One Martini backbone bead per residue (centre of mass of N, CA, C, O) as a GRO file, in nm:
protein
  299
    1MET     BB    1  -8.402  -9.568  11.701
    2PRO     BB    2  -8.352  -9.601  11.389
    3HIS     BB    3  -8.208  -9.776  11.172
    4PRO     BB    4  -7.976  -9.771  10.955
    5ARG     BB    5  -8.030  -9.677  10.610
    6ALA     BB    6  -8.127  -9.648  10.323
    7SER     BB    7  -8.179  -9.420  10.100
    8SER     BB    8  -8.477  -9.184  10.055
    9ALA     BB    9  -8.427  -8.923   9.874
   10LYS     BB   10  -8.531  -9.032   9.570
   11PHE     BB   11  -8.836  -9.065   9.708
   12TYR     BB   12  -9.052  -8.852   9.527
   13GLY     BB   13  -9.335  -8.708   9.436
   14SER     BB   14  -9.441  -8.804   9.125
   15ILE     BB   15  -9.579  -9.152   9.124
   16PRO     BB   16  -9.668  -9.370   8.906
   17ALA     BB   17  -9.908  -9.626   8.891
   18LEU     BB   18  -9.877  -9.834   8.652
   19ILE     BB   19 -10.015  -9.947   8.393
   20THR     BB   20 -10.101 -10.240   8.210
   21PRO     BB   21 -10.092 -10.310   7.879
   22PHE     BB   22 -10.328 -10.455   7.658
   23ARG     BB   23 -10.346 -10.694   7.367
   24ASN     BB   24 -10.532 -10.958   7.330
   25GLY     BB   25 -10.414 -11.047   7.633
   26ILE     BB   26 -10.134 -10.899   7.578
   27LEU     BB   27  -9.863 -10.759   7.635
   28ASP     BB   28  -9.788 -10.410   7.561
   29GLU     BB   29  -9.487 -10.306   7.516
   30ARG     BB   30  -9.488 -10.047   7.346
   31ALA     BB   31  -9.695  -9.895   7.518
   32PHE     BB   32  -9.529  -9.896   7.780
   33GLN     BB   33  -9.283  -9.744   7.677
   34THR     BB   34  -9.437  -9.489   7.592
   35MET     BB   35  -9.535  -9.419   7.879
   36VAL     BB   36  -9.261  -9.392   8.017
   37GLU     BB   37  -9.159  -9.163   7.831
   38ARG     BB   38  -9.386  -8.967   7.910
   39GLN     BB   39  -9.336  -8.945   8.211
   40ILE     BB   40  -9.056  -8.827   8.194
   41ARG     BB   41  -9.122  -8.585   8.005
   42GLU     BB   42  -9.355  -8.472   8.232
   43GLY     BB   43  -9.198  -8.510   8.543
   44SER     BB   44  -9.171  -8.759   8.675
   45HIS     BB   45  -8.991  -8.897   8.971
   46ALA     BB   46  -9.118  -9.184   8.940
   47LEU     BB   47  -9.173  -9.552   8.921
   48VAL     BB   48  -9.458  -9.804   8.922
   49PRO     BB   49  -9.439 -10.122   8.861
   50CYS     BB   50  -9.663 -10.367   8.957
   51GLY     BB   51  -9.907 -10.282   9.093
   52THR     BB   52 -10.227 -10.264   9.136
   53THR     BB   53 -10.268 -10.089   8.876
   54GLY     BB   54 -10.103 -10.326   8.710
   55GLU     BB   55 -10.234 -10.605   8.775
   56SER     BB   56 -10.042 -10.810   8.933
   57VAL     BB   57 -10.244 -11.055   9.011
   58THR     BB   58 -10.261 -11.122   8.674
   59LEU     BB   59  -9.962 -11.183   8.659
   60SER     BB   60  -9.714 -11.343   8.568
   61PHE     BB   61  -9.394 -11.375   8.645
   62LYS     BB   62  -9.292 -11.315   8.357
   63GLU     BB   63  -9.452 -11.056   8.323
   64HIS     BB   64  -9.369 -10.898   8.564
   65MET     BB   65  -9.057 -10.893   8.484
   66ARG     BB   66  -9.096 -10.761   8.206
   67VAL     BB   67  -9.208 -10.487   8.313
   68VAL     BB   68  -8.967 -10.412   8.481
   69GLU     BB   69  -8.754 -10.424   8.258
   70LEU     BB   70  -8.883 -10.208   8.074
   71CYS     BB   71  -8.872  -9.978   8.279
   72VAL     BB   72  -8.573  -9.971   8.323
   73GLU     BB   73  -8.479  -9.946   8.029
   74THR     BB   74  -8.648  -9.677   7.964
   75ALA     BB   75  -8.548  -9.501   8.203
   76ALA     BB   76  -8.221  -9.515   8.219
   77GLY     BB   77  -8.182  -9.342   8.506
   78LYS     BB   78  -8.374  -9.084   8.521
   79VAL     BB   79  -8.550  -9.260   8.715
   80PRO     BB   80  -8.690  -9.428   8.954
   81VAL     BB   81  -8.760  -9.784   9.027
   82ILE     BB   82  -9.062  -9.918   9.187
   83ALA     BB   83  -9.124 -10.234   9.243
   84GLY     BB   84  -9.346 -10.461   9.251
   85ALA     BB   85  -9.349 -10.711   9.558
   86GLY     BB   86  -9.624 -10.830   9.634
   87SER     BB   87  -9.747 -11.063   9.890
   88ASN     BB   88  -9.923 -11.333  10.076
   89ASN     BB   89  -9.635 -11.468  10.010
   90THR     BB   90  -9.330 -11.445  10.126
   91ALA     BB   91  -9.169 -11.612   9.923
   92HIS     BB   92  -9.269 -11.458   9.680
   93ALA     BB   93  -9.176 -11.176   9.757
   94VAL     BB   94  -8.879 -11.247   9.752
   95GLU     BB   95  -8.866 -11.329   9.457
   96LEU     BB   96  -8.957 -11.053   9.346
   97ALA     BB   97  -8.727 -10.888   9.476
   98ARG     BB   98  -8.491 -11.032   9.348
   99ALA     BB   99  -8.578 -10.980   9.049
  100ALA     BB  100  -8.580 -10.677   9.063
  101LYS     BB  101  -8.284 -10.637   9.127
  102ASP     BB  102  -8.182 -10.789   8.876
  103ALA     BB  103  -8.340 -10.569   8.685
  104GLY     BB  104  -8.269 -10.271   8.830
  105ALA     BB  105  -8.413 -10.178   9.064
  106ASP     BB  106  -8.429  -9.933   9.325
  107ALA     BB  107  -8.701 -10.063   9.437
  108VAL     BB  108  -8.971 -10.177   9.659
  109LEU     BB  109  -9.317 -10.257   9.669
  110VAL     BB  110  -9.482 -10.368   9.986
  111VAL     BB  111  -9.749 -10.513  10.071
  112ALA     BB  112  -9.972 -10.604  10.273
  113PRO     BB  113 -10.092 -10.895  10.362
  114TYR     BB  114 -10.347 -11.051  10.210
  115TYR     BB  115 -10.630 -11.242  10.341
  116ASN     BB  116 -10.474 -11.377  10.587
  117LYS     BB  117 -10.462 -11.189  10.844
  118PRO     BB  118 -10.232 -11.079  10.998
  119SER     BB  119 -10.047 -10.981  11.235
  120GLN     BB  120  -9.838 -10.745  11.339
  121ASP     BB  121  -9.607 -10.953  11.379
  122GLY     BB  122  -9.639 -11.085  11.099
  123MET     BB  123  -9.569 -10.837  10.932
  124VAL     BB  124  -9.292 -10.803  11.040
  125ALA     BB  125  -9.186 -11.078  10.948
  126HIS     BB  126  -9.233 -11.033  10.647
  127PHE     BB  127  -9.044 -10.782  10.608
  128ALA     BB  128  -8.791 -10.914  10.740
  129ALA     BB  129  -8.756 -11.140  10.526
  130ILE     BB  130  -8.695 -10.941  10.288
  131ASN     BB  131  -8.474 -10.777  10.413
  132ASP     BB  132  -8.277 -11.034  10.457
  133ALA     BB  133  -8.284 -11.141  10.148
  134VAL     BB  134  -8.281 -10.832  10.024
  135ASP     BB  135  -8.073 -10.567   9.889
  136ILE     BB  136  -8.329 -10.340   9.908
  137PRO     BB  137  -8.537 -10.098   9.889
  138ILE     BB  138  -8.829 -10.045  10.102
  139ILE     BB  139  -9.179  -9.998  10.053
  140ALA     BB  140  -9.445  -9.968  10.259
  141TYR     BB  141  -9.793 -10.086  10.202
  142ASN     BB  142 -10.091  -9.918  10.316
  143VAL     BB  143 -10.429 -10.083  10.227
  144PRO     BB  144 -10.696 -10.171  10.395
  145GLY     BB  145 -10.923 -10.169  10.165
  146ARG     BB  146 -10.769 -10.439  10.037
  147THR     BB  147 -10.631 -10.619  10.281
  148VAL     BB  148 -10.774 -10.570  10.582
  149VAL     BB  149 -10.509 -10.477  10.685
  150ASP     BB  150 -10.328 -10.278  10.937
  151ILE     BB  151 -10.063 -10.074  10.958
  152SER     BB  152  -9.951  -9.953  11.217
  153ALA     BB  153  -9.773  -9.704  11.347
  154GLU     BB  154  -9.606  -9.889  11.533
  155THR     BB  155  -9.525 -10.089  11.315
  156MET     BB  156  -9.384  -9.885  11.130
  157GLY     BB  157  -9.164  -9.831  11.342
  158ARG     BB  158  -9.048 -10.119  11.328
  159LEU     BB  159  -8.987 -10.119  11.020
  160ALA     BB  160  -8.777  -9.879  11.028
  161LYS     BB  161  -8.550 -10.065  11.173
  162LEU     BB  162  -8.504 -10.168  10.902
  163ALA     BB  163  -8.254 -10.124  10.681
  164ASN     BB  164  -8.452 -10.130  10.397
  165VAL     BB  165  -8.670  -9.940  10.522
  166VAL     BB  166  -8.746  -9.614  10.373
  167GLY     BB  167  -9.078  -9.637  10.356
  168CYS     BB  168  -9.415  -9.521  10.267
  169LYS     BB  169  -9.742  -9.620  10.165
  170ASP     BB  170 -10.042  -9.430  10.223
  171ALA     BB  171 -10.409  -9.549  10.207
  172SER     BB  172 -10.592  -9.461  10.468
  173ALA     BB  173 -10.674  -9.138  10.481
  174ASP     BB  174 -10.488  -9.065  10.744
  175LEU     BB  175 -10.328  -8.762  10.816
  176SER     BB  176 -10.230  -8.829  11.116
  177ARG     BB  177  -9.998  -9.037  11.043
  178VAL     BB  178  -9.762  -8.861  10.957
  179ALA     BB  179  -9.679  -8.760  11.238
  180ARG     BB  180  -9.651  -9.042  11.359
  181HIS     BB  181  -9.441  -9.150  11.171
  182ARG     BB  182  -9.232  -8.938  11.229
  183ALA     BB  183  -9.192  -9.006  11.523
  184LEU     BB  184  -9.129  -9.331  11.477
  185CYS     BB  185  -8.931  -9.318  11.194
  186GLY     BB  186  -8.838  -9.045  11.106
  187GLU     BB  187  -8.738  -8.788  10.892
  188ASP     BB  188  -8.609  -9.001  10.657
  189PHE     BB  189  -8.882  -9.107  10.612
  190SER     BB  190  -9.060  -9.193  10.329
  191GLN     BB  191  -9.367  -9.025  10.261
  192LEU     BB  192  -9.636  -9.172  10.080
  193SER     BB  193  -9.906  -9.131   9.900
  194GLY     BB  194 -10.228  -9.328   9.801
  195GLU     BB  195 -10.409  -9.041   9.772
  196ASP     BB  196 -10.491  -8.803   9.552
  197PRO     BB  197 -10.711  -8.613   9.710
  198SER     BB  198 -10.476  -8.584   9.972
  199ALA     BB  199 -10.184  -8.496   9.883
  200ILE     BB  200 -10.149  -8.209   9.993
  201GLY     BB  201 -10.207  -8.272  10.297
  202PHE     BB  202  -9.983  -8.477  10.326
  203ASN     BB  203  -9.750  -8.278  10.273
  204ALA     BB  204  -9.827  -8.070  10.491
  205GLU     BB  205  -9.754  -8.295  10.721
  206GLY     BB  206  -9.468  -8.438  10.562
  207GLY     BB  207  -9.475  -8.534  10.298
  208VAL     BB  208  -9.318  -8.624   9.957
  209GLY     BB  209  -9.563  -8.778   9.810
  210CYS     BB  210  -9.718  -8.976   9.523
  211ILE     BB  211  -9.880  -9.266   9.451
  212SER     BB  212 -10.032  -9.253   9.131
  213VAL     BB  213 -10.320  -9.269   8.919
  214THR     BB  214 -10.351  -8.990   8.777
  215ALA     BB  215 -10.058  -8.984   8.647
  216ASN     BB  216 -10.131  -9.151   8.390
  217VAL     BB  217 -10.303  -8.905   8.262
  218ALA     BB  218 -10.156  -8.645   8.445
  219PRO     BB  219  -9.838  -8.597   8.476
  220ALA     BB  220  -9.780  -8.289   8.467
  221LEU     BB  221  -9.978  -8.192   8.685
  222CYS     BB  222  -9.872  -8.373   8.915
  223ALA     BB  223  -9.581  -8.266   8.918
  224ARG     BB  224  -9.653  -7.970   8.972
  225LEU     BB  225  -9.788  -8.014   9.238
  226GLN     BB  226  -9.536  -8.134   9.378
  227ASP     BB  227  -9.348  -7.904   9.333
  228ALA     BB  228  -9.510  -7.693   9.485
  229THR     BB  229  -9.504  -7.832   9.772
  230ARG     BB  230  -9.190  -7.825   9.790
  231GLN     BB  231  -9.206  -7.493   9.773
  232GLY     BB  232  -9.476  -7.398   9.936
  233ALA     BB  233  -9.702  -7.372   9.695
  234TYR     BB  234 -10.027  -7.413   9.774
  235ASP     BB  235 -10.194  -7.244   9.586
  236ALA     BB  236 -10.092  -7.376   9.326
  237ALA     BB  237 -10.170  -7.660   9.401
  238ARG     BB  238 -10.478  -7.610   9.426
  239GLU     BB  239 -10.521  -7.526   9.125
  240ILE     BB  240 -10.448  -7.800   9.018
  241ASP     BB  241 -10.652  -7.971   9.187
  242ASP     BB  242 -10.909  -7.853   9.068
  243LEU     BB  243 -10.858  -7.988   8.792
  244LEU     BB  244 -10.827  -8.297   8.916
  245ALA     BB  245 -11.064  -8.385   9.100
  246PRO     BB  246 -11.262  -8.528   8.902
  247LEU     BB  247 -11.048  -8.745   8.826
  248HIS     BB  248 -10.998  -8.879   9.094
  249LYS     BB  249 -11.288  -8.988   9.101
  250ALA     BB  250 -11.335  -9.125   8.817
  251LEU     BB  251 -11.094  -9.347   8.865
  252PHE     BB  252 -11.324  -9.480   9.094
  253VAL     BB  253 -11.614  -9.550   8.984
  254GLU     BB  254 -11.457  -9.800   8.907
  255PRO     BB  255 -11.262 -10.046   8.901
  256SER     BB  256 -10.938 -10.050   8.936
  257PRO     BB  257 -10.799  -9.952   8.607
  258ALA     BB  258 -11.035  -9.893   8.400
  259PRO     BB  259 -11.049  -9.584   8.392
  260ALA     BB  260 -10.749  -9.533   8.326
  261LYS     BB  261 -10.749  -9.693   8.060
  262TYR     BB  262 -10.958  -9.525   7.916
  263ALA     BB  263 -10.814  -9.254   7.934
  264CYS     BB  264 -10.557  -9.367   7.777
  265SER     BB  265 -10.723  -9.426   7.516
  266LEU     BB  266 -10.798  -9.127   7.451
  267LEU     BB  267 -10.472  -9.067   7.425
  268GLY     BB  268 -10.340  -9.318   7.257
  269LEU     BB  269 -10.178  -9.534   7.440
  270CYS     BB  270 -10.409  -9.752   7.473
  271SER     BB  271 -10.597  -9.985   7.570
  272ASP     BB  272 -10.892 -10.087   7.779
  273GLU     BB  273 -10.778 -10.340   7.888
  274VAL     BB  274 -10.864 -10.602   8.112
  275ARG     BB  275 -10.872 -10.835   8.366
  276LEU     BB  276 -10.988 -11.084   8.502
  277PRO     BB  277 -11.236 -10.966   8.713
  278LEU     BB  278 -11.234 -10.733   8.538
  279LEU     BB  279 -11.391 -10.454   8.378
  280ALA     BB  280 -11.481 -10.256   8.160
  281CYS     BB  281 -11.619  -9.968   8.110
  282SER     BB  282 -11.892  -9.811   8.130
  283ASP     BB  283 -12.069  -9.563   7.990
  284THR     BB  284 -12.095  -9.395   8.249
  285ALA     BB  285 -11.793  -9.386   8.320
  286LYS     BB  286 -11.690  -9.264   8.051
  287ALA     BB  287 -11.830  -8.994   8.084
  288GLN     BB  288 -11.678  -8.907   8.347
  289VAL     BB  289 -11.397  -8.918   8.229
  290ARG     BB  290 -11.430  -8.720   8.008
  291ALA     BB  291 -11.519  -8.479   8.176
  292ALA     BB  292 -11.265  -8.465   8.354
  293MET     BB  293 -11.066  -8.424   8.119
  294THR     BB  294 -11.185  -8.164   8.026
  295HIS     BB  295 -11.148  -8.002   8.294
  296ALA     BB  296 -10.818  -8.052   8.275
  297GLY     BB  297 -10.730  -8.022   7.954
  298LEU     BB  298 -10.678  -8.323   7.798
  299ILE     BB  299 -10.943  -8.292   7.567
   0.00000   0.00000   0.00000
């Protein structure tokens, strides 16, 4: 049986993986705060600053922590803040998790170590080191398309025995894992999707929410979709997803988060700047994003 752990009850629903707005290469603090306020106003259930979508790998440590601090300050306890604290350097991941706790984050999102290609035992050791160093709820993030390594269902079961590991974000797009994780990790293990297009199916299998890119652009619709699935109203959820489906696709037509930033620029929320090695959207991608936003009734 999994080890008794910190409560996972508050990590559910529509959880935007927030973009980090820049202006002339500098963190745009005002724009970020405005976006956080909008997310809360439109019904998002929690917030993730400094994840992959937040271009965390191009942020300095000082910038990373400033974004987390701004998110915590602006959220002001209205919704949980799950701070990105992932690294392929375990010592750095511990440093990020400690700083996130000091900044007042409610939990940390820790991605599987990328590039190094650790074994399953190595990944367990990585998460165990963070678990033992910092007393804060941990959500383990499996995204093999970006990290090259896959946290197997059996390994996730081992991670669930760590006292602070309260759930997972799964972006494997394998919906059969939800039942497998439930069997290995326990019913109270918070399973969050990392794939907007399959979020309804993920919840139907037993998931409780989605850490979402689309919610940057359409927070109210994403929140309504998640609320509908929590109520078992899957017909209503599908109607909303029909509006969002072109947007789910358009936001990944070029490397993320460039399309999401362009979409938010159309809403007057921020500039469309990204940091190298990413590039701003091409005209072709911009046309697809605009068309998807029109379909969803956003512009």
